[in-house]
Coordinates of C-alpha atoms and ligand atoms in Angstrom, one line a residue:
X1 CA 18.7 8.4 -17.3
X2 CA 16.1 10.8 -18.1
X3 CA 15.4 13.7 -15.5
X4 CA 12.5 13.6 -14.0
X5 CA 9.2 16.0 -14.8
X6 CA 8.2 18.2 -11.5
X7 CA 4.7 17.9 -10.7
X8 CA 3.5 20.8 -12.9
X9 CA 5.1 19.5 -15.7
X10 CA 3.9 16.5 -15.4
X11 CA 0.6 17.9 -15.3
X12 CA 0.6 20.1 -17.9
X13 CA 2.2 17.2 -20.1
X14 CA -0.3 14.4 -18.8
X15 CA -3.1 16.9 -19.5
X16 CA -2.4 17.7 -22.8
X17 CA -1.1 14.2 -24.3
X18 CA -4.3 12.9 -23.5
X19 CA -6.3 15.6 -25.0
X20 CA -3.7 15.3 -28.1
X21 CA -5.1 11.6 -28.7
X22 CA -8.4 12.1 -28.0
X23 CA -8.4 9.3 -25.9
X24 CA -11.8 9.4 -23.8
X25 CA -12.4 5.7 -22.9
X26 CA -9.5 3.2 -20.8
X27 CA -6.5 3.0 -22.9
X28 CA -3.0 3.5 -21.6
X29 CA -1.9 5.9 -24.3
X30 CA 1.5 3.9 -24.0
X31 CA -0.6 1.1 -25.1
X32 CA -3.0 2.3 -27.4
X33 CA -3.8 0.2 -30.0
X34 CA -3.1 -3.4 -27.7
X35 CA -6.5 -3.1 -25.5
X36 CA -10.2 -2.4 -25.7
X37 CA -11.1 0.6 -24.4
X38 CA -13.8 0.5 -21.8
X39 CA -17.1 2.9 -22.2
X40 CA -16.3 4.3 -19.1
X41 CA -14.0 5.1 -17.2
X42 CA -14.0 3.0 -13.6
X43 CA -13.6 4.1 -10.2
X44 CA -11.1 3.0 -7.9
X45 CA -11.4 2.6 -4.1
X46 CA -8.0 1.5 -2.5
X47 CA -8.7 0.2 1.1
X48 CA -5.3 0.3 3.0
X49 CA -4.8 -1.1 6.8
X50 CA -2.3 -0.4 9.0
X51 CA -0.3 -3.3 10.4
X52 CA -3.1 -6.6 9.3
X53 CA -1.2 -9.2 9.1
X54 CA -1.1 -12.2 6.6
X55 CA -2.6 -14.0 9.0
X56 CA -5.3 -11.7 10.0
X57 CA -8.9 -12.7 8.0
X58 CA -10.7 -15.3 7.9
X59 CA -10.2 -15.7 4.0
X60 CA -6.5 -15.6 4.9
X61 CA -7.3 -18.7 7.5
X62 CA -7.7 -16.7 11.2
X63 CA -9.4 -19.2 13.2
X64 CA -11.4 -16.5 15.6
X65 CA -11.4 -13.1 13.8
X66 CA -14.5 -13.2 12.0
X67 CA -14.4 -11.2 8.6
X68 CA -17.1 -12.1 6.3
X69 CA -17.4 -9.1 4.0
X70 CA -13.9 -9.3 3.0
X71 CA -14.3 -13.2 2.9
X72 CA -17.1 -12.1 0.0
X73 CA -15.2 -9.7 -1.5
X74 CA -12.6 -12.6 -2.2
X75 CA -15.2 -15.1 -3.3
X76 CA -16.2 -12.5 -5.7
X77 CA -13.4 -11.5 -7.0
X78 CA -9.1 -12.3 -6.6
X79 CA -7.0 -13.3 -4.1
X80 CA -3.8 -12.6 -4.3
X81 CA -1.4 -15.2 -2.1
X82 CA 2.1 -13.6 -3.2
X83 CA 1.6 -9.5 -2.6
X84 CA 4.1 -7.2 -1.1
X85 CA 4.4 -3.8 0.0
X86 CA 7.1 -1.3 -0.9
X87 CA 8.3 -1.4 3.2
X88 CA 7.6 -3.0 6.3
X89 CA 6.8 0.2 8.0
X90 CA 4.2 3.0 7.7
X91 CA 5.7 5.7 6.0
X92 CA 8.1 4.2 3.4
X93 CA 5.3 1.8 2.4
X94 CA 2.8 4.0 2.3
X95 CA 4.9 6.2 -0.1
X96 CA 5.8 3.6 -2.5
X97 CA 2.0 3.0 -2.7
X98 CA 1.3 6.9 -3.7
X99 CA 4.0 6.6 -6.7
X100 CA 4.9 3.6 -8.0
X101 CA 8.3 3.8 -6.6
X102 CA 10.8 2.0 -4.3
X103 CA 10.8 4.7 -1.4
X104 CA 14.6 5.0 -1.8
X105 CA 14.2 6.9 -4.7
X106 CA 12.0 10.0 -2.9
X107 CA 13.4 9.8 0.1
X108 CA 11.2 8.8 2.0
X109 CA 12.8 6.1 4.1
X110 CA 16.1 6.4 6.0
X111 CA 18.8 4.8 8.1
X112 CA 18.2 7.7 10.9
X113 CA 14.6 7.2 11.3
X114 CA 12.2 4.6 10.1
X115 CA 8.8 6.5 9.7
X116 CA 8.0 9.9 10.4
X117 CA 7.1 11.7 13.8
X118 CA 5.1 14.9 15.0
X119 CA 8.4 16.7 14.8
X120 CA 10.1 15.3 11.8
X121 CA 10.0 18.2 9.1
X122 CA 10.2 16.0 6.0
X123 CA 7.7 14.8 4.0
X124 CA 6.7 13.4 0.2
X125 CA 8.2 16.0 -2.0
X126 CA 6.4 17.9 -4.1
X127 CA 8.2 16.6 -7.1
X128 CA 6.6 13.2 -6.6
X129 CA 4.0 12.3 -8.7
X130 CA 1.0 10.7 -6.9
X131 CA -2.0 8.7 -8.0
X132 CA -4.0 11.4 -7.7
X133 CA -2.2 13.7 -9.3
X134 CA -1.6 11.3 -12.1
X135 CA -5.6 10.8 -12.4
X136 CA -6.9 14.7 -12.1
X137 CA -5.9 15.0 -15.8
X138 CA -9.0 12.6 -16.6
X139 CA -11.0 14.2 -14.3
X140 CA -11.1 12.3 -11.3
X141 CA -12.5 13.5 -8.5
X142 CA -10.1 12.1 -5.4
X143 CA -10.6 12.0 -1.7
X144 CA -8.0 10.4 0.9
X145 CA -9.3 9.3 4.2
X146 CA -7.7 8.2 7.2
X147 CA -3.6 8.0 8.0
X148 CA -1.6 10.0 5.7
X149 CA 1.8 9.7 7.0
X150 CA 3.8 11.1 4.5
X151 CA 4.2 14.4 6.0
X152 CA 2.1 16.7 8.2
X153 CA 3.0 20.0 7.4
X154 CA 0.8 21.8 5.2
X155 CA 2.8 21.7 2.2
X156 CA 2.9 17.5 2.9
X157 CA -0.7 17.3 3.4
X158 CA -3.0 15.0 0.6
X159 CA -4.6 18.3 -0.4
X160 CA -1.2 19.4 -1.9
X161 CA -1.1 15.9 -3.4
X162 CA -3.5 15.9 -6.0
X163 CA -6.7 15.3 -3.6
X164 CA -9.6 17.0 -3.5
X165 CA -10.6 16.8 0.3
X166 CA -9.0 15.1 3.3
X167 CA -10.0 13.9 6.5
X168 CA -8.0 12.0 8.6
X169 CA -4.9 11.9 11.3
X170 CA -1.8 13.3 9.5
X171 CA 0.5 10.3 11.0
X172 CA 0.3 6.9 13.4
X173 CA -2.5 6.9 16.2
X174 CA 0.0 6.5 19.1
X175 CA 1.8 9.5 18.2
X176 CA 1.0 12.0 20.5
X177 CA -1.6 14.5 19.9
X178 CA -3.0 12.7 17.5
X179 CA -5.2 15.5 15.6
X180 CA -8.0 15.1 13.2
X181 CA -7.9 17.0 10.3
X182 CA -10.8 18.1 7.6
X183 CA -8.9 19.1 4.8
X184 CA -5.9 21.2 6.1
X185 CA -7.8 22.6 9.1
X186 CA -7.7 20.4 13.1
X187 CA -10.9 19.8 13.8
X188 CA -10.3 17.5 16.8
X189 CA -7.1 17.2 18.9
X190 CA -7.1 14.7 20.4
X191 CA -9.0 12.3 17.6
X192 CA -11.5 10.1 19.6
X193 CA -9.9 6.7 18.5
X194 CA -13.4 5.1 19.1
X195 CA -15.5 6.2 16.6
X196 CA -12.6 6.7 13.8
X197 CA -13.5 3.3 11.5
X198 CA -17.2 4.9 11.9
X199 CA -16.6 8.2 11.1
X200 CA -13.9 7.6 7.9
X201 CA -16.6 5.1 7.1
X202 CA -19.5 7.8 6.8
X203 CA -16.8 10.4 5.1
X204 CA -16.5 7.3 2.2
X205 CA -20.3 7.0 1.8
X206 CA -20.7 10.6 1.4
X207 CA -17.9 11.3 -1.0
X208 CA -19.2 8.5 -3.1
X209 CA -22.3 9.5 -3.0
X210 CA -21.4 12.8 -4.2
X211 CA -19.4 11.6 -6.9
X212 CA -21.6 8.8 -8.2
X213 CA -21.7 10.3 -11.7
X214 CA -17.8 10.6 -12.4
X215 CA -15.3 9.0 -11.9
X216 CA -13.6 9.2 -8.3
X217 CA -10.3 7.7 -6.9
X218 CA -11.0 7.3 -3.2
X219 CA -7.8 6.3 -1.0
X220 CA -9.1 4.5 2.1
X221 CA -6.0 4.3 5.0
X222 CA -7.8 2.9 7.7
X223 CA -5.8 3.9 11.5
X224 CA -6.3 0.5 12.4
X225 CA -5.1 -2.2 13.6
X226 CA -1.9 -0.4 14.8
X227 CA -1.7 0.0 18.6
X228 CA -3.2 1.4 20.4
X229 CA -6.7 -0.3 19.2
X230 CA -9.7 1.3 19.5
X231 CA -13.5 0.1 18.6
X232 CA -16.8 1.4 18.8
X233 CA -19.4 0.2 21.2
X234 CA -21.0 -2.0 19.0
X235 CA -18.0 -3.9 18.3
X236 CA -16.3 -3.5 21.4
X237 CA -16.3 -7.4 23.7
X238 CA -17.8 -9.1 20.8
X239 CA -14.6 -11.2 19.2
X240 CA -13.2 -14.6 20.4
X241 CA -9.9 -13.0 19.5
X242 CA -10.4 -9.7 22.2
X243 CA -10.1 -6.3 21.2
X244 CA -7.6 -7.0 18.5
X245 CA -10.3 -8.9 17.1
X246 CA -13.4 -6.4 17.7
X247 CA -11.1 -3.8 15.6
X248 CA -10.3 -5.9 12.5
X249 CA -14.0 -6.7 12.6
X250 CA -14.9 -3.2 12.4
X251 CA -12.4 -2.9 9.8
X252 CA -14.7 -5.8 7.9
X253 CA -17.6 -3.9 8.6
X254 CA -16.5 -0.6 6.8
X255 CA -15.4 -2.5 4.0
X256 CA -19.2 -3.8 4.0
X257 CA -20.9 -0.5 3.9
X258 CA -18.4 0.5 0.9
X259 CA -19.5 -2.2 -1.6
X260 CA -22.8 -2.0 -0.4
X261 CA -22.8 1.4 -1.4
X262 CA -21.5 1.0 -4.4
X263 CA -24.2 -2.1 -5.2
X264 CA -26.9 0.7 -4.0
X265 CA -25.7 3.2 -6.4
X266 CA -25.5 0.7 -9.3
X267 CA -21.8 1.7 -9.5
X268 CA -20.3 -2.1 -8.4
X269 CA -19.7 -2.9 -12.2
X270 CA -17.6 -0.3 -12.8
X271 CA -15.3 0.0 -9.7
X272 CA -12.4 -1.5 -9.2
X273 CA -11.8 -1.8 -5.5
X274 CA -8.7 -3.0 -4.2
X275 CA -7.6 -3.9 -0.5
X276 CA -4.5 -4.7 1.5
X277 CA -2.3 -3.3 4.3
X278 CA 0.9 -1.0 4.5
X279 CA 2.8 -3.7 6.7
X280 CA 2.8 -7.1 8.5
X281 CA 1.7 -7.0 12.1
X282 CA 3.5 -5.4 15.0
X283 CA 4.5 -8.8 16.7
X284 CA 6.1 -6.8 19.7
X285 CA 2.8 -5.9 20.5
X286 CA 2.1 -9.4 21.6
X287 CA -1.7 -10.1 22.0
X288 CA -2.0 -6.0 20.6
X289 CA -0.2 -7.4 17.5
X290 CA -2.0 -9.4 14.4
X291 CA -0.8 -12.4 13.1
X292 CA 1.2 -13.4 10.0
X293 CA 0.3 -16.6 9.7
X294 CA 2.3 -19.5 8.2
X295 CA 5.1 -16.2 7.1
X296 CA 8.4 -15.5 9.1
X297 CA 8.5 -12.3 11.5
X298 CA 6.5 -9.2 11.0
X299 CA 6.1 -5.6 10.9
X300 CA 9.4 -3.9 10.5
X301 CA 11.1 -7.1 9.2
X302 CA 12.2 -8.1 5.6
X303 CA 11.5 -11.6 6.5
X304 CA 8.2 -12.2 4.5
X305 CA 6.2 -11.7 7.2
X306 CA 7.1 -8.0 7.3
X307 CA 5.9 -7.1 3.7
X308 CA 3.8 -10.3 2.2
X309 CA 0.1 -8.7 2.4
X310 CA -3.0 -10.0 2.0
X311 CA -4.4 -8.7 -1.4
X312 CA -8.2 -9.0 -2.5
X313 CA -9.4 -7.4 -6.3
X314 CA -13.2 -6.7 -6.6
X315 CA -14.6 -5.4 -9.7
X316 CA -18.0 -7.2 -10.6
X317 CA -18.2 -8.3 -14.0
X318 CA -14.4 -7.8 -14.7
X319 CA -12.3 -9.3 -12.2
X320 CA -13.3 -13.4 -12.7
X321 CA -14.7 -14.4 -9.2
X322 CA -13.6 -16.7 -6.6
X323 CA -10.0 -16.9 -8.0
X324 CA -6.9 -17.5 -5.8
X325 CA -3.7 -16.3 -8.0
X326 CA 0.0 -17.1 -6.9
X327 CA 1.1 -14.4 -9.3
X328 CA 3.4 -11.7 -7.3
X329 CA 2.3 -8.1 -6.9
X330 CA 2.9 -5.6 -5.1
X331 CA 1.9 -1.8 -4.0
X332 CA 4.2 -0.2 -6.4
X333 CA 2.0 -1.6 -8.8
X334 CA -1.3 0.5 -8.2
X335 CA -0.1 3.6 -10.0
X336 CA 0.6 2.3 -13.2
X337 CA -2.6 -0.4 -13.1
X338 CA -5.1 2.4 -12.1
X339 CA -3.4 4.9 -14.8
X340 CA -3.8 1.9 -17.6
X341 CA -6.8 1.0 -16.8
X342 CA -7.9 4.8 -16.4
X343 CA -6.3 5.8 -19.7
X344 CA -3.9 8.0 -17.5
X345 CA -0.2 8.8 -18.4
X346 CA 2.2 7.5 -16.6
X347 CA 4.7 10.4 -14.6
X348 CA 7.5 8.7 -16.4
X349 CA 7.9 4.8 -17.2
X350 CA 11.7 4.5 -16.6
X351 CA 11.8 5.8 -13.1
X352 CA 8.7 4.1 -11.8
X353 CA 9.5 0.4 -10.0
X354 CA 5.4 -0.4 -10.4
X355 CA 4.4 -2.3 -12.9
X356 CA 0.8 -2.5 -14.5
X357 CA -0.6 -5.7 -13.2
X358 CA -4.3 -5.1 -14.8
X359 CA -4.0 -8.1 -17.2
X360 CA -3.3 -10.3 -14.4
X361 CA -6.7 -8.7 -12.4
X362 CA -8.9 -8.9 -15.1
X363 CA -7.6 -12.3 -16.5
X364 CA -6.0 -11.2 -19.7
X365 CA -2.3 -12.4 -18.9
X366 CA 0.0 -12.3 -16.1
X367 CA 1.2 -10.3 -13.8
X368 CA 4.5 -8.5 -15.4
X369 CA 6.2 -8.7 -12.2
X370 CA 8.7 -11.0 -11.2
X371 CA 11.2 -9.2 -9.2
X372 CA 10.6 -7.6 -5.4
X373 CA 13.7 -5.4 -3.6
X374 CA 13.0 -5.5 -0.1
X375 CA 14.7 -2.4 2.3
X376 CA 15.2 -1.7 5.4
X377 CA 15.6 2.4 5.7
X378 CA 18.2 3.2 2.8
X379 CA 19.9 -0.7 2.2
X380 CA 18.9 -3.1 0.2
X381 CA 18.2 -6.6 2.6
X382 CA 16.8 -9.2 0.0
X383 CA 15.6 -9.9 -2.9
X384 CA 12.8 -12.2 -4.7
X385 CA 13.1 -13.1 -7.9
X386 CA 10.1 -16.2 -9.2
X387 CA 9.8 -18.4 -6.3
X388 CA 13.5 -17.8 -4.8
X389 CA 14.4 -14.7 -2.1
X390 CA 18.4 -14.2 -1.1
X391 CA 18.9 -12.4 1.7
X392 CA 21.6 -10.4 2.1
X393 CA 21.0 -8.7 5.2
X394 CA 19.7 -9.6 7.6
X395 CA 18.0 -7.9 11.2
X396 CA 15.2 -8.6 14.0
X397 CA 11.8 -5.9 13.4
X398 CA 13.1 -3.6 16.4
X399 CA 15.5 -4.4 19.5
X400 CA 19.0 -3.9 20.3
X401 CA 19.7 -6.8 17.7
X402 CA 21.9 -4.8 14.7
X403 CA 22.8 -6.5 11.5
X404 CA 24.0 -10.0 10.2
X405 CA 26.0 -10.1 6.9
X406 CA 24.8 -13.5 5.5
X407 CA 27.6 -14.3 3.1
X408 CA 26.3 -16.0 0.7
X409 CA 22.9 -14.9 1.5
X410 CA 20.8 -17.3 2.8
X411 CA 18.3 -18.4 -0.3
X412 CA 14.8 -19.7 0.4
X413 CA 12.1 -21.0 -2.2
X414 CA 9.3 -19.8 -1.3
X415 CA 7.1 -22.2 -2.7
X416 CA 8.1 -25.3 -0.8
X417 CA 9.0 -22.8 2.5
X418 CA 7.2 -20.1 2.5
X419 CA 8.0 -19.9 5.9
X420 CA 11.6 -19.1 5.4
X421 CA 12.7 -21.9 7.2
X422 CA 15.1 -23.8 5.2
X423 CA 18.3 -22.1 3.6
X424 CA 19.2 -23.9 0.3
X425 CA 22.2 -21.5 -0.6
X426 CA 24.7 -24.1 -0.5
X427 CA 22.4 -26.3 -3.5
X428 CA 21.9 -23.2 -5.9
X429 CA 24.7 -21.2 -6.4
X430 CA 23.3 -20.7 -10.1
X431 CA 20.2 -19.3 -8.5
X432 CA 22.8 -16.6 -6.3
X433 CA 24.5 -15.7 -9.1
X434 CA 21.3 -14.5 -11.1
X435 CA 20.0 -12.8 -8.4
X436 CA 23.2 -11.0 -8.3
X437 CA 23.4 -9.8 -11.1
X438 CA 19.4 -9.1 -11.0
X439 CA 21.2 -6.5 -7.7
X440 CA 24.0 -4.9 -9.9
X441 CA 21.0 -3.7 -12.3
X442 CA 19.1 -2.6 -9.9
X443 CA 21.5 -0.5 -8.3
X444 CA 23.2 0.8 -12.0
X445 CA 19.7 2.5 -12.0
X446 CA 19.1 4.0 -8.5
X447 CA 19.6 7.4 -7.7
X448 CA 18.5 8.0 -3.9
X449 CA 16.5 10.9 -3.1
X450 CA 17.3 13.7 -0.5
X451 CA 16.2 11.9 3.1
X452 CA 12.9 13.3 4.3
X453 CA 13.0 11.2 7.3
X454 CA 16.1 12.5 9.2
X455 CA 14.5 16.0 8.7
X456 CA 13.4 17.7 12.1
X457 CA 11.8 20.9 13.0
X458 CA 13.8 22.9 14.5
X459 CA 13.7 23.1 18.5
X460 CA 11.8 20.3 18.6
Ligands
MG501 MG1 1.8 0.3 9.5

């Protein structure tokens, strides 16, 4: 196995491989030669919820939350119906998002804690290579707004992370103080929940604005919906579905005012916005807690439910509109996409677990992904491979509840039963023993980092 760059080699090597090929339009340089190169290079917004459910918009089929500029977004452009996340909890998921790889591998998931707290003293190392980071070589400017979570600490923060500027709350909203932070400075402790969604909203507007005439990466983690909800006055009482309602349809309405910006500043056609959510809702939360539809369990869970997102691609002019694709994807996947399609080096192919799933947006081929591990902390529960998931662990979201060897594992297709209803294990001992062996490779290439999550400050 090759050892992996640090950060500033990475840099440096990024930097300078580019400039070595003279590459200045949208060609993966591992590529070159098999793709067009676009004039310019596009912008990428990634809007990120915390805990919507499958089952949470209206494009999704919610009877009573009403969602209509995401329901556009979709009609414009792709929705995916088969998307997971790296984890089905904040932190870890959130991590695999920011490097393309299975959160076991920094560290940043663990047996002894599942996310991390105000006195956890871990965080994303610094020898992770980010998206940012991986873009700043082709002069991005990048901006993360909203929950971090993947250390708060000063050496954690997104500034250290290859972004720009930062404003947001360093972890989840019902950790207590939750602080606002501008950059690396507490501007407000505690955050006023009810104007957050506004005031990230505004911060977006602004940084696009500023950056109108080069390309930007903008990472959009909304606080929202995780408990405890909070929405503005003008969209407080006004959903059939109560406040859980009012705050996804906030949500809707900041995701309005970003493509209308980006329509106002004739910069639609050349930005690639993507949107989703870092986990499936927090079901324990009862009528707090969204909705995964048709999908079994939820937040904290490796039934689907926990980790199948909804996924919507918008990109004007490039992404084919009002398509519906059963294609699997997932989170890990960003990195490499937005460094292909950004003419960006990849931090290095063989340890990332994202794949670039660009054809598959902009209708070129399909998605090269086909495989999906699902944790829980540090062990491996299940695993999807094409329409069939095995699980070999199994364990309720949260509770007293501990774990159920299922030996075999229970196997689903999740085509007919998407639900996870059904186990067809005794039928397809064929289909156990590929997935099996699909494990043994998996693992024969795993090297787990050092666990940030078990980390505390001391005293505290
Ligand atoms: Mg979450």
């Amino acid at each position: 196995m090759k050892p992996k760059m640090n950060r500033r080699e990475f840099i440096k090597f990024a930097g300078a491989g580019v400039a070595s090929l003279g590459v200045s339009g949208c060609v993966s340089p591992n590529e070159a030669g098999d793709k067009k190169p676009l004039a310019k290079k596009p912008n990428f917004v990634v809007i990120f919820c915390d805990d919507l459910g499958y089952g949470d918009l209206g494009v999704y089929g919610h009877p009573t939350i009403r969602t209509p500029n995401i329901d556009k977004m979709a009609a414009e452009g792709q929705k995916w119906t088969n998307f997971y996340v790296a984890a089905s909890v904040c932190t870890p998921s959130r991590a695999g998002l920011m490097t393309g790889r299975l959160p076991i591998r920094s560290g940043m998931c663990s047996d002894k804690r599942r996310v991390l707290f105000p006195n956890s003293a871990g965080g994303l190392p610094k020898s992770e290579v980010t998206i940012a980071e991986a873009l700043k070589p082709q002069s991005y400017a990048t901006m993360c707004i909203g929950k971090w979570h993947l250390g708060h600490l000063p050496q954690y923060l997104p500034t250290r992370h290859g972004f720009d500027s930062y404003f947001g709350i360093p972890y989840s909203n019902d950790m207590k103080p939750s602080p606002l932070l501008d950059n690396e400075k507490t501007i407000e402790e505690p955050a006023d929940q009810t104007t957050l969604t506004k005031r990230y909203t505004e911060r977006a507007v602004g940084f696009i604005e500023k950056n109108k005439s080069k390309p930007f990466f903008l990472y959009f983690a909304h606080t929202f919906p995780h408990v405890p909800l909070f929405a503005s006055n003008a969209f407080k009482d006004k959903s059939t579905r109560g406040l859980y309602g009012d705050v996804v349809e906030e949500l809707d309405w900041s995701v309005g005012e970003i493509v209308d910006t980006l329509h106002r500043l004739k910069l639609a056609e050349n930005t690639l916005v993507l949107f989703t959510s870092d986990n499936g809702p927090w079901l324990i939360m009862k009528l707090n807690g969204g909705s995964a539809g048709l999908l079994r369990e939820g937040k904290g869970c490796t039934f689907d439910g926990g980790m199948r997102e909804p996924f919507i691609a918008w990109w004007p002019g490039k992404i084919k509109p009002g398509q519906v694709t059963q294609e699997m994807g997932s989170t890990l996947d960003f990195l490499p996409t937005l460094c292909s399609l950004a003419g960006a080096k990849l931090p290095d192919e063989n340890m990332l677990d994202g794949m670039d799933i660009s054809p598959a947006l902009l209708g070129t081929g399909p998605s090269p992904r086909n495989v999906m591990f699902f944790y829980r902390g540090a062990k491996l529960y299940a695993i999807r491979k094409g329409r069939y998931k095995a699980h070999y662990i199994t364990r309720s979201a949260y509770g007293k509840g501990g774990e159920t060897k299922q030996d075999p594992p229970l196997l689903f297709h999740l085509g007919h039963d998407p639900a996870e209803k059904y186990n067809i294990a005794e039928k397809h001992p064929d289909v156990i023993d590929d997935i099996r062996k699909e494990v043994a490779l998996h693992l024969l290439n795993l090297t787990p980092g050092e666990d940030q999550l078990a980390k505390r400050i001391a005293g505290k």
